[in-house]
PDB file of C-alpha atoms and ligand atoms in Angstrom:
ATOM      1  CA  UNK A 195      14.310  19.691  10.517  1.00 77.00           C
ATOM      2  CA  UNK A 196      13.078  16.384   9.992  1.00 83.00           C
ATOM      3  CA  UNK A 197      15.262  14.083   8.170  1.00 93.00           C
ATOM      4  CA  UNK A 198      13.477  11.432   6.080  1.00 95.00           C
ATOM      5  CA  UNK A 199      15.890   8.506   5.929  1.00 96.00           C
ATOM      6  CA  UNK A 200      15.223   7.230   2.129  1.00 98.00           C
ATOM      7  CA  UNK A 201      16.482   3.671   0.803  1.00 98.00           C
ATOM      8  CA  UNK A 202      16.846   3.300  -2.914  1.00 98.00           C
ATOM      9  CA  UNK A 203      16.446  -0.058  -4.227  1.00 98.00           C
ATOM     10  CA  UNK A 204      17.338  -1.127  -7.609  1.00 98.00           C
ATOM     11  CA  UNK A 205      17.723  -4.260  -9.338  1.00 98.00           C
ATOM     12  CA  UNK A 206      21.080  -3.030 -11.049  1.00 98.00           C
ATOM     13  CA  UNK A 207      21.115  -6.011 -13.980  1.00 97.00           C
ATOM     14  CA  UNK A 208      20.445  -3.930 -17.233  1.00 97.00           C
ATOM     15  CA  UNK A 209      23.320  -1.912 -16.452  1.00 97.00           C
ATOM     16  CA  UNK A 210      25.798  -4.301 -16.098  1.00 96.00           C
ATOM     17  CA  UNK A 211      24.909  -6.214 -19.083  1.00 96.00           C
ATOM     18  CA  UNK A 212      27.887  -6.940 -21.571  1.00 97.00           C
ATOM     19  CA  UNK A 213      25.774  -5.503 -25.013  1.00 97.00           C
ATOM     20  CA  UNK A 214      25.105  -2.270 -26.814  1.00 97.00           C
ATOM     21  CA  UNK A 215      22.156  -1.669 -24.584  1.00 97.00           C
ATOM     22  CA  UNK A 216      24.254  -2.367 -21.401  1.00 97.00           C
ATOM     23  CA  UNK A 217      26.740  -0.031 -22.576  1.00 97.00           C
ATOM     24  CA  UNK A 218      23.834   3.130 -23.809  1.00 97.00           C
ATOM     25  CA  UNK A 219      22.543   2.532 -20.195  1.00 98.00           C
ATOM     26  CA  UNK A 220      25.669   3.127 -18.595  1.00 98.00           C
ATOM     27  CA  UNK A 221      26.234   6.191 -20.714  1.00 97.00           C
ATOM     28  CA  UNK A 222      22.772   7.977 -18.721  1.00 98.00           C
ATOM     29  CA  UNK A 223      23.766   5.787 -15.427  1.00 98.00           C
ATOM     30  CA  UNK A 224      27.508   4.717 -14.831  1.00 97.00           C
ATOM     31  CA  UNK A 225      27.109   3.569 -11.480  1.00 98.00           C
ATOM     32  CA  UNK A 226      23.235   2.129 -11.890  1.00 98.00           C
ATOM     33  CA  UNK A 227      20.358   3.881 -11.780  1.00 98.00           C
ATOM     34  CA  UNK A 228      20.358   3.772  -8.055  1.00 98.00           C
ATOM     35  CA  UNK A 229      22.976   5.967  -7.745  1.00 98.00           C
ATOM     36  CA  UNK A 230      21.936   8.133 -10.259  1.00 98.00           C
ATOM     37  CA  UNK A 231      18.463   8.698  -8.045  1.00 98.00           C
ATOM     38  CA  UNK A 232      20.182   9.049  -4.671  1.00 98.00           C
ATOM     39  CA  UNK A 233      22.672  12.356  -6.241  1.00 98.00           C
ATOM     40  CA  UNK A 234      20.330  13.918  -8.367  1.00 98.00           C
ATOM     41  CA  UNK A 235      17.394  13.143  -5.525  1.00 98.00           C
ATOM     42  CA  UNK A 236      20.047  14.677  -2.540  1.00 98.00           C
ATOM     43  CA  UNK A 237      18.320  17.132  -0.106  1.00 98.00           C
ATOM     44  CA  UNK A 238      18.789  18.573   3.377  1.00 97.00           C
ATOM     45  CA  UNK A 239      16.229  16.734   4.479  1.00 96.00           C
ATOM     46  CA  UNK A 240      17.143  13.339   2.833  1.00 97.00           C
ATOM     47  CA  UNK A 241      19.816  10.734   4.254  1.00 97.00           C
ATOM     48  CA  UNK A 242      19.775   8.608   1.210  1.00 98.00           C
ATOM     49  CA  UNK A 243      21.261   5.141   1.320  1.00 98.00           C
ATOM     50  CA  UNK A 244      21.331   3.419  -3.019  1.00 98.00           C
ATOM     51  CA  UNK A 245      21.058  -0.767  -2.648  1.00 98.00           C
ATOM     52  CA  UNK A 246      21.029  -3.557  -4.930  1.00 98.00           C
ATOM     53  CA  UNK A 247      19.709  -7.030  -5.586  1.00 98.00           C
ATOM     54  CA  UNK A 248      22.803  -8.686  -5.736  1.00 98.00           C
ATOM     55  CA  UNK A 249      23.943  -7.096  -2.088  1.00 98.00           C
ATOM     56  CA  UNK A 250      24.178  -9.477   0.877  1.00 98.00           C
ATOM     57  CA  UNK A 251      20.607  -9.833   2.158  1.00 98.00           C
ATOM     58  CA  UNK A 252      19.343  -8.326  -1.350  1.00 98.00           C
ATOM     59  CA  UNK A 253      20.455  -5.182  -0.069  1.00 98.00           C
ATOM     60  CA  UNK A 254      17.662  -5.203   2.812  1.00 98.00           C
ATOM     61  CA  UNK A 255      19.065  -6.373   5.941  1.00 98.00           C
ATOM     62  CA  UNK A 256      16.476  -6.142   8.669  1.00 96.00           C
ATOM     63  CA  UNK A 257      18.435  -3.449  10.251  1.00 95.00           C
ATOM     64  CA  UNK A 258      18.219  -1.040   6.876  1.00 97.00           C
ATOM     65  CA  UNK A 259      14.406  -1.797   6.371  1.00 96.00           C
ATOM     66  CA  UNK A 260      13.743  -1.294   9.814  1.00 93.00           C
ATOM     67  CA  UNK A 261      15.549   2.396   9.408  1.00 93.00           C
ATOM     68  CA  UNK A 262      13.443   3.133   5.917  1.00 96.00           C
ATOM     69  CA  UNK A 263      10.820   5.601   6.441  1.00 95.00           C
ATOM     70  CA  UNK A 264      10.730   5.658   2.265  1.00 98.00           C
ATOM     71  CA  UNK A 265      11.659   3.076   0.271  1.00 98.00           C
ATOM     72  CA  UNK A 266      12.245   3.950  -3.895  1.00 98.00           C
ATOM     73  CA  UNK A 267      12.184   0.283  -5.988  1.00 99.00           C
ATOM     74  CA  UNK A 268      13.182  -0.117  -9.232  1.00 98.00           C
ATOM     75  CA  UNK A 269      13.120  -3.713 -10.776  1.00 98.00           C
ATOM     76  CA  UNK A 270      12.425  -5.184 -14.128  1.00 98.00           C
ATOM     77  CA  UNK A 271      13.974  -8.290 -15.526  1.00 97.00           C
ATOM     78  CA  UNK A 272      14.628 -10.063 -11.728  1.00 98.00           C
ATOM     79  CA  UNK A 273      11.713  -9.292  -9.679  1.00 98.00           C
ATOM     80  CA  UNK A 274      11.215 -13.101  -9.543  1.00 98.00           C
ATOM     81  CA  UNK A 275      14.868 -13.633  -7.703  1.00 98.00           C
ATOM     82  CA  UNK A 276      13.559 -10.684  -4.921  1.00 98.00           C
ATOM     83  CA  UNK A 277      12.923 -13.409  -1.907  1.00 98.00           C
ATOM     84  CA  UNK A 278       9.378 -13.714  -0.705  1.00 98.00           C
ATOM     85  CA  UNK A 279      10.720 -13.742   2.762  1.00 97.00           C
ATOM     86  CA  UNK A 280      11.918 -10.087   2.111  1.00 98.00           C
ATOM     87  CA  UNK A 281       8.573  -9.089   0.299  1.00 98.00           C
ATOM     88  CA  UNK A 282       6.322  -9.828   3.243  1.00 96.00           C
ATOM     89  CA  UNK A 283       8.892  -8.171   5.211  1.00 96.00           C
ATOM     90  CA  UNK A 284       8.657  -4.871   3.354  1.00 97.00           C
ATOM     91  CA  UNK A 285       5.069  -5.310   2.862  1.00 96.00           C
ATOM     92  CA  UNK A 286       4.553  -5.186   7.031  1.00 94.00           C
ATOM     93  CA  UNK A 287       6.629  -1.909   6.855  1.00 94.00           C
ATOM     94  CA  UNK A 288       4.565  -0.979   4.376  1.00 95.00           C
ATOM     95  CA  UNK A 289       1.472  -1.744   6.470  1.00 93.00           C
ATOM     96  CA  UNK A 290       3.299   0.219   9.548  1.00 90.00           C
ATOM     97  CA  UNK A 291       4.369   3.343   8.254  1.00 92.00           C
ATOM     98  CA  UNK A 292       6.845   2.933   5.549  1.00 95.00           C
ATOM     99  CA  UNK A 293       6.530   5.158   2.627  1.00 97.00           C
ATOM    100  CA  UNK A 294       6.771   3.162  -0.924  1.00 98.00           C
ATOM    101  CA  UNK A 295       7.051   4.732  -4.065  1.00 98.00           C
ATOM    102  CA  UNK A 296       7.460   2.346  -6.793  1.00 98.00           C
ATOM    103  CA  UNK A 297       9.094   3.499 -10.222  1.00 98.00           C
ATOM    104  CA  UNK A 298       8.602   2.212 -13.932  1.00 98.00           C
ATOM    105  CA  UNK A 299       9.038  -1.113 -14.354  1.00 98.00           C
ATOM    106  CA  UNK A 300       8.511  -2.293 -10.874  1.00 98.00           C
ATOM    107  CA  UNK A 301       4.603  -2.382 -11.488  1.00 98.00           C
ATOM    108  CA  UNK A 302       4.873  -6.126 -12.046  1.00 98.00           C
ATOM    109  CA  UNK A 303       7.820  -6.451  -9.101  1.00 98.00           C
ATOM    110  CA  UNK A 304       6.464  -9.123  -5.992  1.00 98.00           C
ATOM    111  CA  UNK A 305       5.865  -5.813  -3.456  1.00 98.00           C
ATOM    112  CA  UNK A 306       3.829  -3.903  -6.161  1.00 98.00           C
ATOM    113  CA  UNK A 307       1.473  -7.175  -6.620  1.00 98.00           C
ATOM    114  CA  UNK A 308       1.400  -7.991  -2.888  1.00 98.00           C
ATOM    115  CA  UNK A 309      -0.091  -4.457  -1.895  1.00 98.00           C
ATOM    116  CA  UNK A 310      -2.406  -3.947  -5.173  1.00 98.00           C
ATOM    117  CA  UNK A 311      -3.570  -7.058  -5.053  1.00 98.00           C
ATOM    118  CA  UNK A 312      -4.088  -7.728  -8.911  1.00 98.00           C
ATOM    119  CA  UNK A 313      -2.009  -7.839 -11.397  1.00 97.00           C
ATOM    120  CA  UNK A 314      -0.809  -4.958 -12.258  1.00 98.00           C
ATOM    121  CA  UNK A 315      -0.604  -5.902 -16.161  1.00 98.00           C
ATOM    122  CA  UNK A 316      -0.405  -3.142 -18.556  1.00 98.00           C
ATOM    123  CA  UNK A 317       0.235  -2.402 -22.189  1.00 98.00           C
ATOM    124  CA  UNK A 318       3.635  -1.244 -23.771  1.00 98.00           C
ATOM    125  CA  UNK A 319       5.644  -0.726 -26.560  1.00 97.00           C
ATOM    126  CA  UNK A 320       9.760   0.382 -26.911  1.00 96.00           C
ATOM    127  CA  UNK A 321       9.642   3.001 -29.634  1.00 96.00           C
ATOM    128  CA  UNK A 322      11.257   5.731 -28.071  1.00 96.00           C
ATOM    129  CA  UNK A 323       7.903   7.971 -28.865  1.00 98.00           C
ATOM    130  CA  UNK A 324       6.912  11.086 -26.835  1.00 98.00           C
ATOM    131  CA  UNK A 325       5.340  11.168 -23.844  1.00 98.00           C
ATOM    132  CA  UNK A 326       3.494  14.116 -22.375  1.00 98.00           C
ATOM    133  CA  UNK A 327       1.929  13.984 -18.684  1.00 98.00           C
ATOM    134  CA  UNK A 328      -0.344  15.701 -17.443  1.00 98.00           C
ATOM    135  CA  UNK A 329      -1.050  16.706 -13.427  1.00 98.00           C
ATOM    136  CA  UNK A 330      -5.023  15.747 -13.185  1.00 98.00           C
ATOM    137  CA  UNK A 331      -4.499  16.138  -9.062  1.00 98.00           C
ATOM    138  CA  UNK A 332      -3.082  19.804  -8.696  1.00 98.00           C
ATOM    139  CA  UNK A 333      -4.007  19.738  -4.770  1.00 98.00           C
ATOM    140  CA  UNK A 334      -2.288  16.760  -4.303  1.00 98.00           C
ATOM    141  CA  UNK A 335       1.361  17.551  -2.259  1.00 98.00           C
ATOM    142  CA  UNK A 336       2.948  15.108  -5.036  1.00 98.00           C
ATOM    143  CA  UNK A 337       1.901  17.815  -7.568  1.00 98.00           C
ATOM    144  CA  UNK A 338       2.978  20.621  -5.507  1.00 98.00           C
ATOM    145  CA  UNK A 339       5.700  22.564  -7.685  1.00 98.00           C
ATOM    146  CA  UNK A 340       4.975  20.563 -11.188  1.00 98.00           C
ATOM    147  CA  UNK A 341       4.220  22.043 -14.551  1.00 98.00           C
ATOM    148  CA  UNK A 342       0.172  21.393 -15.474  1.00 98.00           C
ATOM    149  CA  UNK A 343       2.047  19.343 -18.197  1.00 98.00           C
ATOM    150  CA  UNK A 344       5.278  18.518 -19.109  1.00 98.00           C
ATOM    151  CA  UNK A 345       7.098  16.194 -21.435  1.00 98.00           C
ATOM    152  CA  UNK A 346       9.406  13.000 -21.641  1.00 98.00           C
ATOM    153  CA  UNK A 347      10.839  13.585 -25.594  1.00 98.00           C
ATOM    154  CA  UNK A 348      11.634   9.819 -25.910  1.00 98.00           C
ATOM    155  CA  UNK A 349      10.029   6.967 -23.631  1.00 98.00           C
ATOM    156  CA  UNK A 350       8.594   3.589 -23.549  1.00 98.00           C
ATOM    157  CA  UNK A 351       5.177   3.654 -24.136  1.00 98.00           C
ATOM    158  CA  UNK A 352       2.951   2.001 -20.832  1.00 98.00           C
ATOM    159  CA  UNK A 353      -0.389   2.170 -21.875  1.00 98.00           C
ATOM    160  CA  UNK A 354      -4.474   1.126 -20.329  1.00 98.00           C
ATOM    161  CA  UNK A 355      -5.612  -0.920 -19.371  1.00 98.00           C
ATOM    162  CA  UNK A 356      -3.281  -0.921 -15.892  1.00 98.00           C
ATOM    163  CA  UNK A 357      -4.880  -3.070 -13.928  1.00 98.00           C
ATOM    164  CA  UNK A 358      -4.509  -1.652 -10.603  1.00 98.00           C
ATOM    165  CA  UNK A 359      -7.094  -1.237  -7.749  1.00 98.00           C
ATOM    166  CA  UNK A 360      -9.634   1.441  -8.143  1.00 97.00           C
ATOM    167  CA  UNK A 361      -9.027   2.713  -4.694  1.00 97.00           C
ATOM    168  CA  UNK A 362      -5.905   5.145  -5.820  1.00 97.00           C
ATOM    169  CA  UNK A 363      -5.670   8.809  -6.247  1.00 98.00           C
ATOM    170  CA  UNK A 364      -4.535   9.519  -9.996  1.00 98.00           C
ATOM    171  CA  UNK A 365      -2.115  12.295  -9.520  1.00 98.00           C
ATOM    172  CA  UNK A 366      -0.567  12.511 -13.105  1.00 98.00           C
ATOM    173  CA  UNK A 367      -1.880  10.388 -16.747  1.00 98.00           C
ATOM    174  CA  UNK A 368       0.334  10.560 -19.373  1.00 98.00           C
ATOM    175  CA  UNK A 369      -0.345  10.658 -23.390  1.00 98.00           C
ATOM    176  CA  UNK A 370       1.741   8.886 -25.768  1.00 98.00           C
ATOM    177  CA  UNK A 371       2.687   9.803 -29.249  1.00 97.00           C
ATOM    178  CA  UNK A 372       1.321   6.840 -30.468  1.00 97.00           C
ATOM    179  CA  UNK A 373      -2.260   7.553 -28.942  1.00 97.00           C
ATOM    180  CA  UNK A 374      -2.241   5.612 -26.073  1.00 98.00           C
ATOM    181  CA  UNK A 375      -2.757   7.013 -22.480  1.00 98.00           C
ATOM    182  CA  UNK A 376      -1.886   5.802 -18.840  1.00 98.00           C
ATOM    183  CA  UNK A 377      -2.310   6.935 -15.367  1.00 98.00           C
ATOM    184  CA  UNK A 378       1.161   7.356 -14.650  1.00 98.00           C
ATOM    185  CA  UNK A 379       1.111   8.742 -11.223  1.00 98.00           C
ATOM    186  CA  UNK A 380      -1.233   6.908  -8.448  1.00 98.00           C
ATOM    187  CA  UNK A 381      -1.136   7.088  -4.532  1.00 98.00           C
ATOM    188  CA  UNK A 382      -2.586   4.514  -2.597  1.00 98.00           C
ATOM    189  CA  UNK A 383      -2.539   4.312   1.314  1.00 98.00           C
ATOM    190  CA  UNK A 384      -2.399   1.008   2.656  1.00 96.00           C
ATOM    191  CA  UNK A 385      -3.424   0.424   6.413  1.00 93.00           C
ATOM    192  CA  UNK A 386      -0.629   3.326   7.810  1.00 91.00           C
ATOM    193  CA  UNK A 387       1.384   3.368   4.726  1.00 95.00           C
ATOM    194  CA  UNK A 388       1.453   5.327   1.910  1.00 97.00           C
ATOM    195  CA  UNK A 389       2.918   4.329  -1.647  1.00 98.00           C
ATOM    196  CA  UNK A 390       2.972   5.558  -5.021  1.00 98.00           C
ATOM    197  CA  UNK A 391       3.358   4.400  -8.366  1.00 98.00           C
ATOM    198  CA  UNK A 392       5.271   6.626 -11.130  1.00 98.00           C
ATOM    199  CA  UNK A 393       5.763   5.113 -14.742  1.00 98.00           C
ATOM    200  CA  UNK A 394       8.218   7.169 -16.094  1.00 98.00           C
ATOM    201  CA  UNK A 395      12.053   5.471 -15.366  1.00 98.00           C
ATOM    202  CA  UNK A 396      12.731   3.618 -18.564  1.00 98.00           C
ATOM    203  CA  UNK A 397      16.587   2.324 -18.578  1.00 98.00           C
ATOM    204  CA  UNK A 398      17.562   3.374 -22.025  1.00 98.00           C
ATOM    205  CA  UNK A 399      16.481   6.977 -21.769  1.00 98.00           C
ATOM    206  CA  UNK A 400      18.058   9.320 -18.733  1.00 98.00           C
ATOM    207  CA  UNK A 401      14.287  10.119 -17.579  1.00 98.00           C
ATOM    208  CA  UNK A 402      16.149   9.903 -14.184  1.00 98.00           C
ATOM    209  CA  UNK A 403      18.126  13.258 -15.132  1.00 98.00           C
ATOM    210  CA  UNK A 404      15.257  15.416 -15.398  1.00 98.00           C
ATOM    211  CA  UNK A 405      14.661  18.055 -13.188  1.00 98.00           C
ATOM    212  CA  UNK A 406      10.768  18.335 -12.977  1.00 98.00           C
ATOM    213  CA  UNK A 407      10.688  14.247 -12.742  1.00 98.00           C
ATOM    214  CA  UNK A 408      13.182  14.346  -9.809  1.00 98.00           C
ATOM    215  CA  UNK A 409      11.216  16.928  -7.901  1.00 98.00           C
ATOM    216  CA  UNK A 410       8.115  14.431  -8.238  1.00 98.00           C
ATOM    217  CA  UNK A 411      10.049  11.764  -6.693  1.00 98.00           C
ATOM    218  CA  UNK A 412      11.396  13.846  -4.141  1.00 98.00           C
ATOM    219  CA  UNK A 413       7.701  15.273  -3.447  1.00 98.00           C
ATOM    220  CA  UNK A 414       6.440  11.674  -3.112  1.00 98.00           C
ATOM    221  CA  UNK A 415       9.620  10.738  -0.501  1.00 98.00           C
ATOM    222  CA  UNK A 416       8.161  13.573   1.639  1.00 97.00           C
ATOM    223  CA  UNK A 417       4.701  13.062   0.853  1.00 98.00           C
ATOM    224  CA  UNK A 418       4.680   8.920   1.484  1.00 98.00           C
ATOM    225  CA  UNK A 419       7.089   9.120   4.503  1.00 96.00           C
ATOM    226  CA  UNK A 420       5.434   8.489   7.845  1.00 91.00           C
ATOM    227  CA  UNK A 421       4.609  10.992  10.469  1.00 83.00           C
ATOM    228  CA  UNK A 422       7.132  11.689  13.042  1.00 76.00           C
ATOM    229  CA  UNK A 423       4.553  10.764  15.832  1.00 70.00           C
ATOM    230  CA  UNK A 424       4.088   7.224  13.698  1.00 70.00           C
ATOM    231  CA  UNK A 425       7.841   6.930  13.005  1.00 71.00           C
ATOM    232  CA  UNK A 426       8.855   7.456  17.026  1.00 74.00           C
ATOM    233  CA  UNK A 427       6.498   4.819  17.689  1.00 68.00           C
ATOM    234  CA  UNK A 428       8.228   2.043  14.930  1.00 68.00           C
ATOM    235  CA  UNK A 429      11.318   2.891  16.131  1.00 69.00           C
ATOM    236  CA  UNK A 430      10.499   3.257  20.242  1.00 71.00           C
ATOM    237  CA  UNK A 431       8.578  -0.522  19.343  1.00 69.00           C
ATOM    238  CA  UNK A 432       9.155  -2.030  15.959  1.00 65.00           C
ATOM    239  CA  UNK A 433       5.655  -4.344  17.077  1.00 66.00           C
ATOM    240  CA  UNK A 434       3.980  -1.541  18.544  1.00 64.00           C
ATOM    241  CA  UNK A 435       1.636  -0.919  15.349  1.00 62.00           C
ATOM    242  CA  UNK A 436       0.786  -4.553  15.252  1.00 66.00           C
ATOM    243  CA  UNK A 437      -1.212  -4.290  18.333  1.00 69.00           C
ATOM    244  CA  UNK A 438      -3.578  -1.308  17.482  1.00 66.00           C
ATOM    245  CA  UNK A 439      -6.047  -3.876  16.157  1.00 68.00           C
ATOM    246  CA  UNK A 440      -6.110  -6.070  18.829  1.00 71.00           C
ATOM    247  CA  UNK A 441      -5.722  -3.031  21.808  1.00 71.00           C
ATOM    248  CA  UNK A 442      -9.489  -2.117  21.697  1.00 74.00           C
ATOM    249  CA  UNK A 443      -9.954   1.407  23.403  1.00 73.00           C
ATOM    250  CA  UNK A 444     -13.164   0.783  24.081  1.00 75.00           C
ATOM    251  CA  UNK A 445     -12.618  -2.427  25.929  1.00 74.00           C
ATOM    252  CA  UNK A 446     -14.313  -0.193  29.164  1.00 77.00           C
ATOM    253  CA  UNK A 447     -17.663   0.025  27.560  1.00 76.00           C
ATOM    254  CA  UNK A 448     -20.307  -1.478  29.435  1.00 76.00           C
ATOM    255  CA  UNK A 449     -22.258  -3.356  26.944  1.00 74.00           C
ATOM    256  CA  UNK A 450     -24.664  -4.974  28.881  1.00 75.00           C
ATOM    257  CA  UNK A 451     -27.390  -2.162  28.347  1.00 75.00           C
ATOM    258  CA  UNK A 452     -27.264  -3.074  24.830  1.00 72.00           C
ATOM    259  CA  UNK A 453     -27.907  -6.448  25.260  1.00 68.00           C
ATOM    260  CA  UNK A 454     -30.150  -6.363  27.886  1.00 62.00           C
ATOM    261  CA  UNK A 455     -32.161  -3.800  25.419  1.00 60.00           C
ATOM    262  CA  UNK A 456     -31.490  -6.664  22.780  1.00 56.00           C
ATOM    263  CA  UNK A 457     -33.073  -9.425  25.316  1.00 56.00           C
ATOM    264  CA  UNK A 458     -35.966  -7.348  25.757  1.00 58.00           C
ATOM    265  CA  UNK A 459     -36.739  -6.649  21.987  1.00 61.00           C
ATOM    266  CA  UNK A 460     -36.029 -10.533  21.368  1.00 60.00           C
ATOM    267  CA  UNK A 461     -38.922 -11.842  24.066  1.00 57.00           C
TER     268      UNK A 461
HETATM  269 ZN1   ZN B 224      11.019  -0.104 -19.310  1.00 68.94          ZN
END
C-alpha cells in the first residue's frame, strides 16, 4: 500500500491563550488542533507528523517539507509571522507535487494568497448559527463517501463574495442560518500540485471531531497527494521537476521546413 506521508501545520496560538476562549478551545482540543487532526485523521495509509508555528524552523525544516506529499494548514491570527522564505518554499512544493489542503481560517494565510493569487477576502460573522453544506460535485473523489448534505449545528458564518480564482472546482457550498452562502469546498491544481480549500474548522466549535468532516479531509489527503510516479521523481531529484520546462522533447524537430515554407510565403 501506498503510504501518503501527511504534515499537519497549525498555528497553535488560540489555544494557548490565557482567557475563557483559550480555555473553551482547549476543552474541544487539549493538545491544539493539530493534534486533534492527526488522531482523529489516523489511517493505514497515513504517516502523519502535527507541527507548529512556534517550532524551530516554524515547524518546516527543509528536510520535513521535502518528505510532505500533503500538507494540512491551519492559521488565523499569525499568518503574518509565517516567514516568506518558508512560503515560497512550500509554494515550489506546491508547484512540484505537493498536495495542499488549506482549512478555515487559513484562506487569508501567505501560501493561500501566493497560489490564488487574489485576495482571498470573504464575509463572516461569529454567531454560532447553523451551517448546512451541500456536495454540488458528487463525482469528485473529495465527495466520494459524503452525505448529499450534512450539517455543522453551530459555526462561524464565511459568507460570498470569496474572492478566489474562478479556475476551481466547487466540490461542496454551504448555507448559513443567517442566509448567507459560501463555496466551502474548492480544488484547484496548480502546475503539478493539487490543493484544496475547506471552510469549516472554526476554533471554538469541535468541527474537527466530526466524523463526515474528517473523512473529507482524509479524502482530500488522498485525493491532493502526488502520484507515486511524480513522488519517486521529487524524491530520486528534489530539482528534477524544475527542468520539465526548460527539457524540450521536441528539441529533435527539424524546423527548417517550416521556415523555409515561411520564407517562401513571405517573398
Ligand atoms: Zn474562525
Amino acid at each position: 500500500m501506498q503510504k501518503i506521508n501527511v504534515t499537519i501545520w497549525n498555528e497553535f496560538r488560540h489555544e494557548k491563550e490565557d482567557s475563557p476562549v483559550g480555555e473553551l478551545i482547549r476543552g474541544f482540543y487539549p493538545d491544539g488542533l493539530h493534534n486533534c487532526l492527526a488522531k482523529n485523521l489516523a489511517a493505514d495509509d497515513f504517516v502523519i507528523k502535527a507541527v507548529s508555528l512556534d517550532e524551530p524552523e516554524q515547524g518546516l525544516p527543509d528536510q520535513v517539507l521535502q518528505n510532505t506529499e500533503a500538507l494540512l494548514w491551519w492559521g488565523h491570527c499569525a499568518h503574518a509571522e509565517v516567514n516568506d522564505e518558508l512560503v515560497t518554499k512550500i509554494q515550489r512544493r506546491v508547484l512540484q507535487g505537493m498536495g495542499l489542503i488549506v482549512l478555515h481560517s487559513g484562506h487569508m494565510s501567505k501560501i493561500f494568497r501566493r497560489l490564488m493569487g487574489t485576495a482571498c477576502r470573504l464575509r463572516w460573522r461569529e454567531a454560532g448559527e447553523k451551517e448546512r453544506l451541500w456536495v454540488v460535485s458528487p463525482s469528485h473523489p473529495i465527495a466520494q463517501g459524503i452525505p448529499e448534505t450534512f450539517t455543522i449545528p453551530h459555526h462561524e458564518m464565511y459568507g460570498e463574495p470569496f474572492d478566489i480564482p474562478k479556475d476551481g472546482d466547487l466540490v461542496f457550498m454551504s448555507w448559513y442560518e443567517g442566509g448567507n452562502v459560501f463555496r466551502s469546498g474548492v480544488a484547484f491544481a496548480r502546475d503539478r500540485g493539487r490543493l484544496f480549500y475547506f471552510s469549516p474548522g472554526h476554533e471554538t466549535f469541535p468541527v474537527f471531531h466530526d466524523p463526515v468532516i474528517i473523512k473529507i479531509i482524509a479524502n482530500a489527503i488522498r485525493w491532493a497527494a502526488p502520484a507515486q510516479a511524480v513522488q519517486d521523481r521529487i524524491t530520486a531529484q528534489p530539482d528534477a521537476l524544475e527542468k520539465i520546462y526548460s527539457d524540450n522533447p521536441l528539441a529533435a524537430l527539424d524546423t527548417s521546413g517550416i521556415h523555409q515554407t515561411k520564407q517562401k510565403e513571405e517573398a
